[in-house]
GROMACS .gro file of C-alpha atoms in nm:
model
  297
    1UNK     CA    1  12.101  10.475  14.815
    2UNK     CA    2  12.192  10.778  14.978
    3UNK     CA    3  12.263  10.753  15.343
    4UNK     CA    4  12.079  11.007  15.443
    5UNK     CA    5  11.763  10.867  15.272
    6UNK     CA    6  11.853  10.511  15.391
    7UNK     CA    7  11.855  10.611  15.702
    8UNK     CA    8  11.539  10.793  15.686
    9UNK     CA    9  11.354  10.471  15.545
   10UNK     CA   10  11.509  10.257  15.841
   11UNK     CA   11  11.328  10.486  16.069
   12UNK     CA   12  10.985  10.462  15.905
   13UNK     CA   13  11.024  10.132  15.901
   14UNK     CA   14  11.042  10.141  16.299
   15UNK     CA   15  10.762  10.403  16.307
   16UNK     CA   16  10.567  10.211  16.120
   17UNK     CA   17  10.642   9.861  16.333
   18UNK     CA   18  10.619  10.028  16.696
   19UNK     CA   19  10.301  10.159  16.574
   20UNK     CA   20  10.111   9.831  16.555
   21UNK     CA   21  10.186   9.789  16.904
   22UNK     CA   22   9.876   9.889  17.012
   23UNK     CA   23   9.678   9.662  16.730
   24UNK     CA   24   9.836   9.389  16.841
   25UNK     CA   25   9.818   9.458  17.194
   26UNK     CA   26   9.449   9.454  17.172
   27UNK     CA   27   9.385   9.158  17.015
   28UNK     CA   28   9.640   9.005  17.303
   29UNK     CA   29   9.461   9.161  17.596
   30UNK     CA   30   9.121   8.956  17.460
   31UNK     CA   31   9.270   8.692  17.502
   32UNK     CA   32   9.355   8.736  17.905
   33UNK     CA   33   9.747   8.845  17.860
   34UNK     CA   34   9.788   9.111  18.129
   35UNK     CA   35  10.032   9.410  18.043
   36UNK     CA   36  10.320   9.273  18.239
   37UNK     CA   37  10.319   8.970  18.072
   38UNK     CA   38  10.302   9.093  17.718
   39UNK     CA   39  10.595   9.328  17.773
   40UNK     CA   40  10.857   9.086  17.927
   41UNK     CA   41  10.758   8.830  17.660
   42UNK     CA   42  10.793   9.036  17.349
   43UNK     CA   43  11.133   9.088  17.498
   44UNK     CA   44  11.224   8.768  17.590
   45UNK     CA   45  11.156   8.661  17.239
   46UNK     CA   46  11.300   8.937  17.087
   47UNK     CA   47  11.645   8.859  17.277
   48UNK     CA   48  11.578   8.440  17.166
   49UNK     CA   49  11.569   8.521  16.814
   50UNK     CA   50  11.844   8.800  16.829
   51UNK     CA   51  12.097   8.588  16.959
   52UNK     CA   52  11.941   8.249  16.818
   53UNK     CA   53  12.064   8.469  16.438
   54UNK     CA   54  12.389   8.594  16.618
   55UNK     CA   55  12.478   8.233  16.693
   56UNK     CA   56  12.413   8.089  16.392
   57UNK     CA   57  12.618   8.377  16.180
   58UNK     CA   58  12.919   8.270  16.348
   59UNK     CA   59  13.059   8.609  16.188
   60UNK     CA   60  13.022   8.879  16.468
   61UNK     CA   61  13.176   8.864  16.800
   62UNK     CA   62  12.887   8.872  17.157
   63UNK     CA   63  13.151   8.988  17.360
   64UNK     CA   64  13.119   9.366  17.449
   65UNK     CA   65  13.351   9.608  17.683
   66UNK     CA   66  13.270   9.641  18.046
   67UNK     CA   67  13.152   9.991  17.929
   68UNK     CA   68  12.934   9.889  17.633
   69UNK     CA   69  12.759   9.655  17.894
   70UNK     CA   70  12.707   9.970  18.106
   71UNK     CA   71  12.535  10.150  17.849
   72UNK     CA   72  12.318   9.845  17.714
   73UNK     CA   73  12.214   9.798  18.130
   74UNK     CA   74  12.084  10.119  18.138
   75UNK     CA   75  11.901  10.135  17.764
   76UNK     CA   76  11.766   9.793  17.858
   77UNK     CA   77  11.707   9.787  18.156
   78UNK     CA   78  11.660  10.114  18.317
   79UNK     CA   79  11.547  10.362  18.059
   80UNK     CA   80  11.309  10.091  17.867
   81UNK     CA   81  11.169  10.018  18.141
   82UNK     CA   82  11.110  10.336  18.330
   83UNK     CA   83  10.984  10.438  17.975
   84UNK     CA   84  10.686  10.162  17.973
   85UNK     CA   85  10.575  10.200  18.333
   86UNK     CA   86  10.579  10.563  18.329
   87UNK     CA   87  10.378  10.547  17.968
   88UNK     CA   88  10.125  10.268  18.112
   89UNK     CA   89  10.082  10.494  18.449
   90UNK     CA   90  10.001  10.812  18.315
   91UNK     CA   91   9.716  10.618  18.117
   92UNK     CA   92   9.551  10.582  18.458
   93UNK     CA   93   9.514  10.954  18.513
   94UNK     CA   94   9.458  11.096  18.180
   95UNK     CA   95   9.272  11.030  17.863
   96UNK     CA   96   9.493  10.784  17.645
   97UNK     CA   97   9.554  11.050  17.335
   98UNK     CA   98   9.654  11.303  17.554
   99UNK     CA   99   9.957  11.042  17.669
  100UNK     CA  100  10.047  10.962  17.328
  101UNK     CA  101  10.092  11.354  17.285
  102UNK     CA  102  10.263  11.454  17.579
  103UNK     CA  103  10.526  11.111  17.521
  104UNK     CA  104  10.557  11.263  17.125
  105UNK     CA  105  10.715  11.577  17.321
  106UNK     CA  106  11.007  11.325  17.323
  107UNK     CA  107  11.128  11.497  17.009
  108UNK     CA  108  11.181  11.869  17.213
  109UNK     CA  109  11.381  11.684  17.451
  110UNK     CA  110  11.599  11.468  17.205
  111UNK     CA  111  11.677  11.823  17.009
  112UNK     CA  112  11.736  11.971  17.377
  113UNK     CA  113  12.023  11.692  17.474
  114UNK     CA  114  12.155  11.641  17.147
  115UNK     CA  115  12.250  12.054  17.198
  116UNK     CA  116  12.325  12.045  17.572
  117UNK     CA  117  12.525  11.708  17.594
  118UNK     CA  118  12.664  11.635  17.164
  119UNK     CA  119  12.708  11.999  17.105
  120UNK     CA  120  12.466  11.955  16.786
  121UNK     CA  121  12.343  12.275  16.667
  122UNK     CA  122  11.908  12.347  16.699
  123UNK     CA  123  11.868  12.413  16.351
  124UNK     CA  124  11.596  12.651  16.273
  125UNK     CA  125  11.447  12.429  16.021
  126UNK     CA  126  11.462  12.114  16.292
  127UNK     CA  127  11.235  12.350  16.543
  128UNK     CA  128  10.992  12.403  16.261
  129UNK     CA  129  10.960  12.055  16.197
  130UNK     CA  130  10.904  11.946  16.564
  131UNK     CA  131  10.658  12.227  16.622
  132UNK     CA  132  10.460  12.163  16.287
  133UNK     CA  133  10.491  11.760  16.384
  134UNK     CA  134  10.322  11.871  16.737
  135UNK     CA  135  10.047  12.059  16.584
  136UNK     CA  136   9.980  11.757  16.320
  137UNK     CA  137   9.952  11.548  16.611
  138UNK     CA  138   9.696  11.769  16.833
  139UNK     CA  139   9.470  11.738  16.538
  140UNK     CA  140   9.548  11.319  16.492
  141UNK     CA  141   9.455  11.252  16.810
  142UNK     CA  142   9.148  11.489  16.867
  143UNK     CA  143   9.269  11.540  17.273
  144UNK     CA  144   9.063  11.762  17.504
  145UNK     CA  145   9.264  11.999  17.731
  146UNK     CA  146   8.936  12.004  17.968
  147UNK     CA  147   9.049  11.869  18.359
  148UNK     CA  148   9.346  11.721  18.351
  149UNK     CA  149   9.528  11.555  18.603
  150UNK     CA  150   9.864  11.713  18.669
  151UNK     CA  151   9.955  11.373  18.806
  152UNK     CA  152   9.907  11.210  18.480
  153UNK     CA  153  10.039  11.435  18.270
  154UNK     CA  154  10.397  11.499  18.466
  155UNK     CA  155  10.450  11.064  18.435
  156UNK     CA  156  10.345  11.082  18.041
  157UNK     CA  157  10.631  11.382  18.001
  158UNK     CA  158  10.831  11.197  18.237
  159UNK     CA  159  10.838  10.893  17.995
  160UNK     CA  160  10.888  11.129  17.683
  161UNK     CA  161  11.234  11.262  17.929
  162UNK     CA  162  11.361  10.871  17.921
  163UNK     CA  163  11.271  10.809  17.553
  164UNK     CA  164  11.471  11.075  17.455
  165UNK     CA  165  11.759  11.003  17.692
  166UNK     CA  166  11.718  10.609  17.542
  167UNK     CA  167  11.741  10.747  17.173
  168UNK     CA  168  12.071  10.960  17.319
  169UNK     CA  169  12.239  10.700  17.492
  170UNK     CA  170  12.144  10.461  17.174
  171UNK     CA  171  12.299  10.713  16.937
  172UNK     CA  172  12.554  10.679  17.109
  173UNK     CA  173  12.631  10.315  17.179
  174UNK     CA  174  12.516  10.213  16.848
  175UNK     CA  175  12.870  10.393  16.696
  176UNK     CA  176  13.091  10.065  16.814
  177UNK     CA  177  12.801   9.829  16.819
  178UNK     CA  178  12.650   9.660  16.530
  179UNK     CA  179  12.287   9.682  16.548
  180UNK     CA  180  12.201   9.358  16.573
  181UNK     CA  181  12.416   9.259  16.846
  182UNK     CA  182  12.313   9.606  17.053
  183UNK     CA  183  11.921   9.471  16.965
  184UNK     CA  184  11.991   9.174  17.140
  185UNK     CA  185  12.137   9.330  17.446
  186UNK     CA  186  11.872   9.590  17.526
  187UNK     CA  187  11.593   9.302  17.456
  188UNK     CA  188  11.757   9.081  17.688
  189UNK     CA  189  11.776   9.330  17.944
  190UNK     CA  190  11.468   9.457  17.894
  191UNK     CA  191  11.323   9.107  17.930
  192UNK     CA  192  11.523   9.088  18.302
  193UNK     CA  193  11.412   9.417  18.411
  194UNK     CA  194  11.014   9.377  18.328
  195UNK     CA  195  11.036   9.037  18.480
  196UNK     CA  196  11.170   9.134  18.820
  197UNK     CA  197  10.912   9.415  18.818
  198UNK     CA  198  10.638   9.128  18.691
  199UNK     CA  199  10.696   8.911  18.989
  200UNK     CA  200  10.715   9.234  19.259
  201UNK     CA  201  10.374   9.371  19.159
  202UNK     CA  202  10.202   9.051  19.093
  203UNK     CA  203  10.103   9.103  18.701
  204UNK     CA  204  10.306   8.821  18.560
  205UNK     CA  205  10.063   8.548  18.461
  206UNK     CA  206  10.109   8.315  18.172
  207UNK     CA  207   9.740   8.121  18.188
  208UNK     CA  208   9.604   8.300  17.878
  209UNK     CA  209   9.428   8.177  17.564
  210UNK     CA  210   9.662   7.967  17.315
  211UNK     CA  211   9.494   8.203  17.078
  212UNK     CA  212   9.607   8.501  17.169
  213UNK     CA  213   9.992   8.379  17.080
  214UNK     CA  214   9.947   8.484  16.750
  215UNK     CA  215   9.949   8.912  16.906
  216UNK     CA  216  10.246   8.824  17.155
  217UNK     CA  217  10.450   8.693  16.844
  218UNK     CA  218  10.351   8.961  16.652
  219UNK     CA  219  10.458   9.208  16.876
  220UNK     CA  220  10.782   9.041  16.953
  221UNK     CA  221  10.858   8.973  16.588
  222UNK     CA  222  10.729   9.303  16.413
  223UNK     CA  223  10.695   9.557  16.708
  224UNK     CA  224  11.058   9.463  16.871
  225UNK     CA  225  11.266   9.243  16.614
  226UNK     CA  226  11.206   9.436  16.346
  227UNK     CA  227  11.127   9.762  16.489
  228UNK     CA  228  11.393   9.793  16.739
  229UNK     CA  229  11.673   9.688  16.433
  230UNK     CA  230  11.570   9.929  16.184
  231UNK     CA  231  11.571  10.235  16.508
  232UNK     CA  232  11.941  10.179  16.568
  233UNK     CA  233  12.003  10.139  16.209
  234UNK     CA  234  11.852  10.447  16.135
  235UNK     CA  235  12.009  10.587  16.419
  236UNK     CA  236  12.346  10.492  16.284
  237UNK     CA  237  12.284  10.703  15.976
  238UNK     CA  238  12.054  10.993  16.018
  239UNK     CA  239  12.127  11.066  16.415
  240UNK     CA  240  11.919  11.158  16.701
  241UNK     CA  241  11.707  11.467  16.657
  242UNK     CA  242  11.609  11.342  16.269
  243UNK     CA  243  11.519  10.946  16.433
  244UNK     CA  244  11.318  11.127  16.691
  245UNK     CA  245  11.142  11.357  16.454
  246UNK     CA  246  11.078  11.098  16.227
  247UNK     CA  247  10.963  10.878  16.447
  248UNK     CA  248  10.632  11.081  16.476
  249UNK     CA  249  10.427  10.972  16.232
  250UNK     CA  250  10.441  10.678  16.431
  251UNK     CA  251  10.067  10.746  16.662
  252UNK     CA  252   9.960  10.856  16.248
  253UNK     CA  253  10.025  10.499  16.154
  254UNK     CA  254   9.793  10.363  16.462
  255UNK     CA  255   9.527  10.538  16.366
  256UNK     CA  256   9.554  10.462  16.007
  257UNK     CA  257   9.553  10.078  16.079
  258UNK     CA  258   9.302  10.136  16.356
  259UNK     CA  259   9.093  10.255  16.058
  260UNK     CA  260   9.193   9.971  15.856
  261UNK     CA  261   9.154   9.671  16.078
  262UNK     CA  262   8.936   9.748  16.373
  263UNK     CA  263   8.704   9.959  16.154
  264UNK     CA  264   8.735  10.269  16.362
  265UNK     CA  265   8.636  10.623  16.148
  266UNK     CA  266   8.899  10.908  16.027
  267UNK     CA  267   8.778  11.293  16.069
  268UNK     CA  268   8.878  11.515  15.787
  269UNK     CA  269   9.062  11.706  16.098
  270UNK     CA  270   9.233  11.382  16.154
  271UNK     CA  271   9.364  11.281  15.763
  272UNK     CA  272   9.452  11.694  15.793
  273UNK     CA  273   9.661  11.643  16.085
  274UNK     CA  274   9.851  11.348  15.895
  275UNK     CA  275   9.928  11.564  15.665
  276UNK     CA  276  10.065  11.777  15.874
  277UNK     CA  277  10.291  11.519  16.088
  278UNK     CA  278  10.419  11.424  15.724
  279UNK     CA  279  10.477  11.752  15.627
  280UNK     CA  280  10.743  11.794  15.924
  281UNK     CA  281  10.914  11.468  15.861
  282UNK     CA  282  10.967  11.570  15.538
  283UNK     CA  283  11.139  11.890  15.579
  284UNK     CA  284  11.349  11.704  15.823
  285UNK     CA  285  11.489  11.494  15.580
  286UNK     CA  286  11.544  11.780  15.307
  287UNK     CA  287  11.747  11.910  15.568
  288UNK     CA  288  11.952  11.670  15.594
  289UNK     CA  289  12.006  11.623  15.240
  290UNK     CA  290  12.094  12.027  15.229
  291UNK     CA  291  12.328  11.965  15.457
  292UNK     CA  292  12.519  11.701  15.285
  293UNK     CA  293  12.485  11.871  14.952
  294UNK     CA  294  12.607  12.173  15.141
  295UNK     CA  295  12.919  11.996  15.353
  296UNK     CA  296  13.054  11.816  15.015
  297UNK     CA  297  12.988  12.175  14.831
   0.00000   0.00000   0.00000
């Protein structure tokens, strides 16, 4: 298959599995697992069963460069988890749709670094597609600009600032690391950083229903195994500013399984705005394939 396609599909794919987050999520805070607890262990089983395949491969070397380590740190452990407090925050203050919006500004920001810091050229055709993506979106999530707190909305765009510089730095590090093995270091750190924070604020607890394993596996398993391999695949092949405007039909999946599962009811303005979210991940990947058909021209 052609790479650029490939890649394209490896993103979905992560779309897609991030997206049940919130399904899953659901079903695990019914059964009494606070947020704290859910995040560090769909990490810490993430990193088990990363390494746990690593080790039994025998074929690709853990070891990474005092550098590498650096960068892995700071995906893991610093921009990750900035990322999910920020996110869970700004729900506080402001309606949860208009957070999913302002963190899907992450795409603006991506294109923004790639140009500032990789020298990538903001392609006319990669604007349209984040702006028609954004307007898809308003109409997905059905968010009213009424009062809004300032507060809330500066720590939503404030988490959309370290997803994009997470997709950067992961562009990046993912060049001389094999996915896998760079999976395994960000969930490990990840799993560090979120306990620490846990066990300073007081929301690690582990005395929840035995029922409600079934959503913490599913979230480490779909949401972060699967979901977190198949981003820095598709990072690997398609690069930053496509992963990131891909990656927004992700909130278009929720809803759609929201629909499906928890019986909740789609507006015509809604399926509309899917459309339109759809619409701008496609012309992102006809660009790319332009530009290939173009280059070897």
């Amino acid at each position: 298959m052609n790479p650029s396609y490939l890649g394209s599909v490896y993103v979905l794919i992560s779309a897609a599995s991030f997206a049940l987050i919130p399904i899953f999520a659901l079903y695990a805070y019914q059964g009494g697992v606070s947020v704290s607890t859910l995040l560090f262990l769909r990490f810490l089983i993430a990193a088990g069963l990363f390494f746990s395949y690593l080790f039994l491969r025998k074929r690709e070397r853990l070891n990474v460069t005092r550098q590498q380590l650096l960068q892995l740190l700071l995906l893991g452990g610093v921009c990750y988890t900035l990322q999910s407090i920020l996110y869970f925050s700004s729900v506080a203050y402001i309606p949860a749709s208009l957070a999913v919006l302002m963190f899907y500004t992450f795409p603006i920001f991506v294109a923004l670094l790639a140009f500032l810091v990789d020298k990538e050229p903001l392609k006319r055709r990669t604007v349209l597609s984040i702006l028609l993506a954004m307007s898809g979106l308003v109409l997905v999530l059905g968010t009213s600009f009424g009062e809004v707190a300032i507060g809330g909305v500066l720590l939503a765009v404030g988490s959309a600032v370290c997803n994009a510089i997470y997709i950067i730095l992961g562009s990046r590090t993912v060049r001389h690391l094999s996915p896998l093995l760079m999976s395994g270091y960000v969930s490990l750190f990840a799993a560090c950083s979120l306990f620490i924070v846990g066990l300073s604020t007081g929301g690690l607890s582990f005395s929840f229903a035995a029922g409600a394993w079934w959503a913490v596996l599913s979230v480490a398993v779909i949401c972060t195994v699967i979901a977190m391999f198949s981003l820095y695949r598709g990072l690997s092949l398609v690069g930053p500013v496509r992963t990131a405007v891909l990656s927004m039909i992700e909130p278009v999946v929720t809803i759609l399984f929201s629909a499906l599962l928890l019986a909740e009811q789609l507006t015509w303005l809604q399926l509309l705005g899917g459309a339109i979210v759809l619409t701008g991940a496609f012309l992102i990947v006809v660009a790319r394939e332009e530009a290939q058909v173009g280059q070897s021209g």
